[in-house]
Coordinates of C-alpha atoms in Angstrom, one line a residue:
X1 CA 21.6 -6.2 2.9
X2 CA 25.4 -5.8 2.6
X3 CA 24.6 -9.5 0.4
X4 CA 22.5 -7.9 -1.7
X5 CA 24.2 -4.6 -2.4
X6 CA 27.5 -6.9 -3.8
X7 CA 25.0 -9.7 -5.7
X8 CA 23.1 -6.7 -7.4
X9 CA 25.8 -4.3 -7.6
X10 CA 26.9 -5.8 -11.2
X11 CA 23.5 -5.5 -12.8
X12 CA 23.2 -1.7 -11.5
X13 CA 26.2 -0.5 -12.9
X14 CA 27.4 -3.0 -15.7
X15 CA 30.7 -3.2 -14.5
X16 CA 32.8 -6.3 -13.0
X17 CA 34.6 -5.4 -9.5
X18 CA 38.5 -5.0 -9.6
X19 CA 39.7 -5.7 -6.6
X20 CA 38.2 -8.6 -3.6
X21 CA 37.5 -6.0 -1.0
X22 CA 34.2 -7.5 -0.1
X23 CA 35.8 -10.8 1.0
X24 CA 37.7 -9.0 3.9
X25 CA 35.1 -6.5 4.2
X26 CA 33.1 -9.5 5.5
X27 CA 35.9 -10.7 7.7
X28 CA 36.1 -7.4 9.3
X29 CA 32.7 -7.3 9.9
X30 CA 31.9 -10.8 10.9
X31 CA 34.7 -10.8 13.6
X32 CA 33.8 -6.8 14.2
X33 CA 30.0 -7.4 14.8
X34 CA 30.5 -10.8 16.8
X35 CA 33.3 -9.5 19.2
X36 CA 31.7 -6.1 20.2
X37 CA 27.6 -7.6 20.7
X38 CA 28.1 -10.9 22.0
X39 CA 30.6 -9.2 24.3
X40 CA 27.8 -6.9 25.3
X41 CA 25.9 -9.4 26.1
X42 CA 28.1 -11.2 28.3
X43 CA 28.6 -8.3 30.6
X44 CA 25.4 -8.0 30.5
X45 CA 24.4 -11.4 32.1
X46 CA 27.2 -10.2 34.5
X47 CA 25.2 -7.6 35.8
X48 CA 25.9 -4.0 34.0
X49 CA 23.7 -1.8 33.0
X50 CA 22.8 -0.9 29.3
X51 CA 24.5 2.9 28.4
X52 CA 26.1 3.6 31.3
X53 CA 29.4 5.9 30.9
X54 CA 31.3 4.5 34.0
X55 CA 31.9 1.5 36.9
X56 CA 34.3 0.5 39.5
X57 CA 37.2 -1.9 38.8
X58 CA 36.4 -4.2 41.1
X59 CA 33.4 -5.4 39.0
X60 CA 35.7 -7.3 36.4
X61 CA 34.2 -5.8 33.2
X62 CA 36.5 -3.6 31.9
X63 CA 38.3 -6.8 29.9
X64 CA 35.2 -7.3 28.1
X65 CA 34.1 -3.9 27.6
X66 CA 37.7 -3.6 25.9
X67 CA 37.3 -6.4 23.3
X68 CA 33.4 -4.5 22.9
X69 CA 35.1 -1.5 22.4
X70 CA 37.8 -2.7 19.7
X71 CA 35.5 -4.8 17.7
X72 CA 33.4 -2.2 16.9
X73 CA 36.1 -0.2 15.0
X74 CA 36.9 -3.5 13.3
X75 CA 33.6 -3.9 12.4
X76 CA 33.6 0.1 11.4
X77 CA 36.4 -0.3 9.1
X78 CA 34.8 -3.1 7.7
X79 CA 31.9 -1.2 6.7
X80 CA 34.3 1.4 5.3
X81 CA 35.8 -0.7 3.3
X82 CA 32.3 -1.7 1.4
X83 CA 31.6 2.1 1.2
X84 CA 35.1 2.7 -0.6
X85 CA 34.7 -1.0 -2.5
X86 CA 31.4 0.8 -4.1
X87 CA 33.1 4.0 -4.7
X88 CA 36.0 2.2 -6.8
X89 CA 32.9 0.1 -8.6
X90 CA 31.2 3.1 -9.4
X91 CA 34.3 5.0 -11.2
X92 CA 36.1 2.4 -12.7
X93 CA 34.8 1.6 -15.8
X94 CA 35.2 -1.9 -16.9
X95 CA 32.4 -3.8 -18.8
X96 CA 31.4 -6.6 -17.1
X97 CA 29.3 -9.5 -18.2
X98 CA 25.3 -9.3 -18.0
X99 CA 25.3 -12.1 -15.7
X100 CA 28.7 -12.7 -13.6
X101 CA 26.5 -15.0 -11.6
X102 CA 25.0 -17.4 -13.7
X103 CA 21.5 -16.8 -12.3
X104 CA 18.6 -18.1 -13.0
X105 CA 16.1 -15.4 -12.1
X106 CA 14.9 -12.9 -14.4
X107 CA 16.3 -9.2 -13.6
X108 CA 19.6 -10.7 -15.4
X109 CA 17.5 -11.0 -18.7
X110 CA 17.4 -7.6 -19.3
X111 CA 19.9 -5.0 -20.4
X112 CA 22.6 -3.9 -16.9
X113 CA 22.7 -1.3 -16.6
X114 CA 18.7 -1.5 -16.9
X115 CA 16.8 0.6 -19.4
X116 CA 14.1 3.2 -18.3
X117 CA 11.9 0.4 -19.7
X118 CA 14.0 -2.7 -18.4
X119 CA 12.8 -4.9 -21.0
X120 CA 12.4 -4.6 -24.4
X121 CA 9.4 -6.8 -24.3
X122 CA 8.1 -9.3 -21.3
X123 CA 8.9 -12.9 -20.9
X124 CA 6.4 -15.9 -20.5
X125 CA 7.2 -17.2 -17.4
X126 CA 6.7 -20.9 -16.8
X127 CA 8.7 -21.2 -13.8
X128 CA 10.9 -20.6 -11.2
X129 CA 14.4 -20.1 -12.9
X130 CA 13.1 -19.1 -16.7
X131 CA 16.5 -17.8 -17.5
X132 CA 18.6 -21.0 -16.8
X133 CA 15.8 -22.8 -18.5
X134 CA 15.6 -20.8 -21.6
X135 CA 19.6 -19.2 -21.7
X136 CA 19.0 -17.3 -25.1
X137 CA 16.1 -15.5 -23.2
X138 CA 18.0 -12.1 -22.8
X139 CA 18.6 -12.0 -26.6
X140 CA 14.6 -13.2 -27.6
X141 CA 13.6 -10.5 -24.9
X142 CA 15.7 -8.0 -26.9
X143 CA 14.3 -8.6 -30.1
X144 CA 10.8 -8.3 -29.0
X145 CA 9.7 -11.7 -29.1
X146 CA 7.9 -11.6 -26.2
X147 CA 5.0 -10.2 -24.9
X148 CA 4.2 -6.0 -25.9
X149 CA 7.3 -6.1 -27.9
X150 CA 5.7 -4.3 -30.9
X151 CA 3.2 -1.6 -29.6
X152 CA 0.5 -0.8 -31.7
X153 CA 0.2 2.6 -30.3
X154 CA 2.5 5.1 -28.3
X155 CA 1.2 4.1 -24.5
X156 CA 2.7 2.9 -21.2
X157 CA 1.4 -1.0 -21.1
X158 CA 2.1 -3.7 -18.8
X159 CA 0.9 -6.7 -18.1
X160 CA -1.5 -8.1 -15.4
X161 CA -0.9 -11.4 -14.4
X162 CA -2.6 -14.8 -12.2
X163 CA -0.1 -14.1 -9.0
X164 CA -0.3 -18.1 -8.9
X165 CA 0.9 -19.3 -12.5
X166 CA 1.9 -16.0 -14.3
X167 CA -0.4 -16.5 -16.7
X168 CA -0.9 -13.0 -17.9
X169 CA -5.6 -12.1 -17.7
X170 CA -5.5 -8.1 -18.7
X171 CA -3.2 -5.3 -20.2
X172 CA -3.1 -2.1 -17.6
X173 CA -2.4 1.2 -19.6
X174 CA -0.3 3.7 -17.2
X175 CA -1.3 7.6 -17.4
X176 CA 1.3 9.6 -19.6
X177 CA 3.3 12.6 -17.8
X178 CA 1.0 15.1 -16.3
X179 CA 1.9 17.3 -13.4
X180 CA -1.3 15.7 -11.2
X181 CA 0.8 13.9 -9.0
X182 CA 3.1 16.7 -7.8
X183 CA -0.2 19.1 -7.2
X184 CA -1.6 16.2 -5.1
X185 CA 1.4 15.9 -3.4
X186 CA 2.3 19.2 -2.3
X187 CA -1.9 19.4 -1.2
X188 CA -1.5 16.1 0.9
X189 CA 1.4 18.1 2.4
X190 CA -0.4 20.7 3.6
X191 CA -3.1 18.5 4.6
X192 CA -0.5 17.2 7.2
X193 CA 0.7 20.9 7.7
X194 CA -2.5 22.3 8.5
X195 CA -2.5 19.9 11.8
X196 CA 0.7 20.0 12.2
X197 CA 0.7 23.8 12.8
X198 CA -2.9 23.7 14.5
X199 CA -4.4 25.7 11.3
X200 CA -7.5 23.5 11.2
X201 CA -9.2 26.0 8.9
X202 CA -6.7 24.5 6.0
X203 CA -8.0 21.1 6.9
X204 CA -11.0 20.7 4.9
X205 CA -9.7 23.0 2.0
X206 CA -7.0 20.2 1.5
X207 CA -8.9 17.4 1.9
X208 CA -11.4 18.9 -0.5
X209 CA -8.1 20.1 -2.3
X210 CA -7.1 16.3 -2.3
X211 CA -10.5 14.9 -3.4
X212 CA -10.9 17.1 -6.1
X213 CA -7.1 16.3 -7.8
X214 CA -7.8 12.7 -7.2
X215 CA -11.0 12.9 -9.1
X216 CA -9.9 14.5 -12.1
X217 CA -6.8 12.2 -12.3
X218 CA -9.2 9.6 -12.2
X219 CA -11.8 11.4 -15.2
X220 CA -8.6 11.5 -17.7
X221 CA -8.0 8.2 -17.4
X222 CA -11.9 6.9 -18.5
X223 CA -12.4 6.2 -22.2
X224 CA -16.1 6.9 -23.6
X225 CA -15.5 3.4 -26.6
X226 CA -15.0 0.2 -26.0
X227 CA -11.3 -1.2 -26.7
X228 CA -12.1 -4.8 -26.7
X229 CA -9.1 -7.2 -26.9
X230 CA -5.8 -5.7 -27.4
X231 CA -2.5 -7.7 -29.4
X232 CA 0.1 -7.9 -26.5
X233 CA 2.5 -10.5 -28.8
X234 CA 2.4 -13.9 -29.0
X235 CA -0.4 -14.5 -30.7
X236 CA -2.4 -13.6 -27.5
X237 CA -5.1 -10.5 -27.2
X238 CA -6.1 -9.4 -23.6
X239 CA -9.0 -7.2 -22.9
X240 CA -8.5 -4.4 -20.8
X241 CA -8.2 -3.4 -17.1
X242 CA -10.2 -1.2 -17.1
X243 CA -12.9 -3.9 -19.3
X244 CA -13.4 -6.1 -16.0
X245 CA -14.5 -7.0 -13.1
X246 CA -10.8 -7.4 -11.2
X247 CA -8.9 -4.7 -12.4
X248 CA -5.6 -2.9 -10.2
X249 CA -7.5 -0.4 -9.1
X250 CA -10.1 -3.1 -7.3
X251 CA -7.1 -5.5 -6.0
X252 CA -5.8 -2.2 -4.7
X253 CA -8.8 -1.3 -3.0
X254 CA -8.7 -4.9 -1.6
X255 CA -5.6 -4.8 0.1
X256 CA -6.2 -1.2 1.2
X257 CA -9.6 -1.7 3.0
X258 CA -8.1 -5.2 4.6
X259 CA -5.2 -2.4 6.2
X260 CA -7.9 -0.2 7.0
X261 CA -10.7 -3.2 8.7
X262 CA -7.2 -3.6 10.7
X263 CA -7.3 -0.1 12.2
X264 CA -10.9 -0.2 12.6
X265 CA -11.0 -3.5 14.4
X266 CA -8.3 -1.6 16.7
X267 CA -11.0 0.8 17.4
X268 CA -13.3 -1.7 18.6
X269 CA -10.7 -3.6 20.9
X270 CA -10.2 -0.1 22.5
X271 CA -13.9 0.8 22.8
X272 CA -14.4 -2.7 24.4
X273 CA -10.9 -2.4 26.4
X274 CA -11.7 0.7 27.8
X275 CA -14.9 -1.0 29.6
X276 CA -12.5 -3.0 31.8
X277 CA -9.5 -0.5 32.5
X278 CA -11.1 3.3 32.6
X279 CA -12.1 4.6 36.0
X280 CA -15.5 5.5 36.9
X281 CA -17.1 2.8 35.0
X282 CA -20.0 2.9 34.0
X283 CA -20.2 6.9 33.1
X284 CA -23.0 8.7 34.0
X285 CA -24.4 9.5 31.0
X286 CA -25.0 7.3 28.1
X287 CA -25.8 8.0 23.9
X288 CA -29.7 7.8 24.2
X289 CA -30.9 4.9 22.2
X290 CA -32.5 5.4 19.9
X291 CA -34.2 2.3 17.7
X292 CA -35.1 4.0 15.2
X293 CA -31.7 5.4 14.6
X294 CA -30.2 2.2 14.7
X295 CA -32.6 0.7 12.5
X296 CA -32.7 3.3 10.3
X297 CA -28.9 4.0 9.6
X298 CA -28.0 0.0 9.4
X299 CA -30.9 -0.3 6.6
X300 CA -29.7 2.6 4.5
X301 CA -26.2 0.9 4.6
X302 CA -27.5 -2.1 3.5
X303 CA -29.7 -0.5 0.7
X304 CA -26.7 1.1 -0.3
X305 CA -24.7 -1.9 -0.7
X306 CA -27.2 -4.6 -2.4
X307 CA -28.5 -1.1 -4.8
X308 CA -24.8 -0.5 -5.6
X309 CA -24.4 -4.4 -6.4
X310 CA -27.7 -4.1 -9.0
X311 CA -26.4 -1.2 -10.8
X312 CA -23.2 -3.3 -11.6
X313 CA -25.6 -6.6 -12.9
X314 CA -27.6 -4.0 -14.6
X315 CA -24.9 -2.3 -16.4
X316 CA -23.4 -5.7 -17.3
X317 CA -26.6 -6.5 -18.8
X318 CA -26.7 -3.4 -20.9
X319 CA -29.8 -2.2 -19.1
X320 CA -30.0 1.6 -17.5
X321 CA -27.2 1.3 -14.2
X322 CA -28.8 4.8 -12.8
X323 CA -32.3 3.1 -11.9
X324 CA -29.8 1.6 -9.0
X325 CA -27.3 3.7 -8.6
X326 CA -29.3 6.9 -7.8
X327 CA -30.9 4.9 -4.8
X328 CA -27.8 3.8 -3.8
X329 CA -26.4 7.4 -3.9
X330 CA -29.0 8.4 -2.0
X331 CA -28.9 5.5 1.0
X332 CA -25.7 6.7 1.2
X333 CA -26.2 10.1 2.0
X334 CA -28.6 9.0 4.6
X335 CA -26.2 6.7 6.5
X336 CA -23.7 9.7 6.6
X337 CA -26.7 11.8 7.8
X338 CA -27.7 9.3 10.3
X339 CA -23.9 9.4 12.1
X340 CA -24.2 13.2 11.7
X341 CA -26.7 12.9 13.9
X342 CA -25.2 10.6 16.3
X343 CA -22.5 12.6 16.6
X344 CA -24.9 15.6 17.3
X345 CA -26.3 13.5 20.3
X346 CA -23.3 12.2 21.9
X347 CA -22.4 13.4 25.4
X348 CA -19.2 15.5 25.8
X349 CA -16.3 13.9 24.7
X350 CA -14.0 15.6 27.5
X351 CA -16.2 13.9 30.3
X352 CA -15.8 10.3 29.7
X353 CA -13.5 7.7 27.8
X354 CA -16.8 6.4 26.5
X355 CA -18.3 9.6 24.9
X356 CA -14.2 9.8 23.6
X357 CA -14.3 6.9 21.4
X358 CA -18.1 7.0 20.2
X359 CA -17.0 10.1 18.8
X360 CA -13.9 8.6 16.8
X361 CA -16.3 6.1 15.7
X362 CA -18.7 7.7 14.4
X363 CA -16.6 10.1 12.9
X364 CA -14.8 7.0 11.0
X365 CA -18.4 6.0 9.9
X366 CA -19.2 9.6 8.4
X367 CA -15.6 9.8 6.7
X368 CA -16.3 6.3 5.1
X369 CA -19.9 7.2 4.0
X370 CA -18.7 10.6 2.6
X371 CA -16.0 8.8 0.8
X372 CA -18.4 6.1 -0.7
X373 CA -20.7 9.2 -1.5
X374 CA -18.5 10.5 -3.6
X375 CA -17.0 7.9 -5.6
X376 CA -21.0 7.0 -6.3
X377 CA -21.6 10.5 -7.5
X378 CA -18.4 10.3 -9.8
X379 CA -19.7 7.3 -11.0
X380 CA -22.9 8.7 -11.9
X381 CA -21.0 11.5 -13.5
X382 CA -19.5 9.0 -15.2
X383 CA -22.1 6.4 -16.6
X384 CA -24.4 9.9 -18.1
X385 CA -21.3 11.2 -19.9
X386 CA -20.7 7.8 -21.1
X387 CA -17.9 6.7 -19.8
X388 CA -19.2 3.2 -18.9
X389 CA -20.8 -0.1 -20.8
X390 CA -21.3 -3.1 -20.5
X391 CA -17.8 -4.1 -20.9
X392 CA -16.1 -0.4 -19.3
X393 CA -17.2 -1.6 -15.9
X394 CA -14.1 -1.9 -14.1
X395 CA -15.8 1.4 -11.4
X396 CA -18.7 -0.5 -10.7
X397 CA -16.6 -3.2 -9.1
X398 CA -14.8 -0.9 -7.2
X399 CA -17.3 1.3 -6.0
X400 CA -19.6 -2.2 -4.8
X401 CA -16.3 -3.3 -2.9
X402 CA -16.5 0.0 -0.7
X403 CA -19.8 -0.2 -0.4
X404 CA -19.5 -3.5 1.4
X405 CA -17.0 -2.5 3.6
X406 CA -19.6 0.8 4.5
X407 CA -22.5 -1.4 5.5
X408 CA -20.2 -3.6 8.1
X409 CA -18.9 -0.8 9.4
X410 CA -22.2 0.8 9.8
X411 CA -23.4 -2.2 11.4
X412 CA -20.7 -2.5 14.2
X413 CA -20.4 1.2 14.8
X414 CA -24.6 1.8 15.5
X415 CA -25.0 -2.0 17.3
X416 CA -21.6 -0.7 19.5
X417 CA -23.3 2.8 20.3
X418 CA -26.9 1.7 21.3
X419 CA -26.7 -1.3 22.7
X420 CA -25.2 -0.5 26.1
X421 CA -27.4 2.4 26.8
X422 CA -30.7 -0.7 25.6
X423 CA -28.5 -2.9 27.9
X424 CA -28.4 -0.4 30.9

């Protein structure tokens, strides 16, 4: 960290250091940080105690506590001394060059201190050290030369890029200033609030609260006319993220439902833990299987999923997407009914570590199936005010994607509460 600070410190600022206080600032704290913690740990391995406040003489260890004690003001004033070295950086005002270490990497390209744009226009990047093998890059940057260096229209544009080669697939277009994101933020608060001061009442107003912001963020950003490929410099036109099939919003969604198969694979381990390590094993009263209910809820999952998939291949196709996506709007509503009413049937959750984590279970399937539920409706908002074609289909993707993850879930959480109660 303290490496970093002084090796970035130039490009923050755009100003060259006066005086060599880092050198002995590293002194200070390499002797500082060696002398007091290996120290500890010696007089550990002789036998004292972590945070204790006194010990007898006899022991030896007040030697070595000593030389603990005065490296770690050495190694405080060493840290002192970065603090003031940044101070006297910060207020002295002497130009420095763009890049004092003749780097290869590309944040020295741009302008230091940055821009609230940082470059001018982006680089093509064909590999690992473009600016020491292209030294004029800073200036070609600068002069638009690069890619979106001459916008055709007053938007925020980026590129996205093959995280392999760099090789840049689709232009993303940022939302403008809007005041959305402090509303949502201040509602998530209370969300947090409401259980954090036991008002559960607010609960469902700020999750409802949350949903509804999200949603209308969401709505401004849809177009109702294709783009097609857009001039990003260089001779090069790019189609838009929102005009296929792997746009940010899906790679997000990708990453975010691999974090959240983590916490729900958690669940399981604990449901299945619990069978080896609660007391009074087996409980007395199991979920009453039910094979219809099991058969029932996995099969509207599955609908859901494989009807959600053919609205996407029909919309590609240019044919009507709602022939599919009404079914699969409704399949979902039926899986969330179908864990409604394994909730309903559950024994008390106060009476047994098994009834306990059916009931987090199933509540994680009927927030998921909610969730899907909604973004299908949204997208049939969507698709019959005409915010989707062919080539708009970007939502489709998405939506599929988390109605995948439903129907495994579904799967795992119905197979986990019926089959020990068939079993017994």
């Amino acid at each position: 960290m303290l490496a970093g600070i002084y090796y970035w410190l130039p490009l923050v600022s755009g100003r060259k250091r006066l005086f060599r206080l880092g050198e002995l600032a590293f002194a200070l704290i390499f002797v500082g940080f060696h002398g007091t913690f290996l120290a500890m740990h010696w007089v550990g391995l002789l036998g004292q105690r972590r945070r204790i406040d006194s010990y007898d003489a006899e022991t030896g260890w007040g030697v070595i506590n000593f030389i603990s004690s005065v490296s770690s003001f050495v190694m405080a004033i060493g840290f002192a001394m970065v603090l003031v070295d940044i101070i006297i950086h910060g207020f002295v005002a002497v130009r420095g060059p763009r890049n004092p270490w003749r780097a290869g990497t590309l944040e020295w390209a741009g302008m230091s201190p940055p821009a609230s744009y940082n470059f001018a226009s982006l680089p093509n990047v064909r590999g690992r050290s473009p600016l020491s093998e292209t030294p004029d890059l800073a200036n070609r940057l600068a002069k638009g030369e690069g890619y979106l260096g001459a916008p055709d229209v007053a938007r925020r544009e980026t590129l996205m890029v093959d995280a392999a080669s760099g090789r840049p697939e689709m232009l993303v277009i940022y939302p403008g200033n809007t005041r959305l994101p402090m509303l949502m933020a201040a509602v998530t608060g209370g969300f947090f609030l409401s259980i954090l001061l036991k008002l559960f009442w607010l609960t469902p107003l700020a999750l409802a609260g949350v949903a509804a912001l999200a949603l209308l963020w969401v709505w401004q950003l849809g177009a109702r006319a294709d783009q097609g490929p857009q001039k990003v410099g260089r001779g090069t036109g790019l189609p838009l993220a929102s005009e296929g099939d792997r746009s940010p919003g899906w790679w997000g969604s990708t990453f975010l439902l691999v974090a959240n198969g983590t916490f729900f694979g958690s669940l399981l381990f604990g449901y299945a833990f619990l069978w080896t390590v609660a007391p009074g094993w087996p409980p007395a009263q199991w979920l009453v299987p039910s094979w219809i209910e099991l058969g029932f809820g996995i099969g509207t999952a599955l609908v859901a999923a494989l009807a959600q998939h053919l609205s996407a291949r029909r919309n590609r196709a240019g044919t009507a997407p709602m022939v599919a996506l009404a079914p699969a709007f409704l399949a979902t509503v039926a899986t969330a009914a179908v864990f409604g009413a394994l909730l309903l049937r559950l024994p008390p959750p106060d009476g047994h570590a098994y009834a306990a984590t059916l009931l987090i279970l199933g509540a994680y399937g009927v927030a998921h199936a909610l969730l899907v539920g909604l973004m299908q409706g949204f997208l049939i908002l969507q698709v019959r005010r005409g915010f989707t074609s062919p080539q708009r289909r970007a939502v489709f993707a998405i939506v599929a994607l988390w109605s995948d993850y439903l129907a495994a879930i579904t799967v795992l959480i119905l197979l986990a509460a019926h089959l020990p109660g068939m079993i017994a």
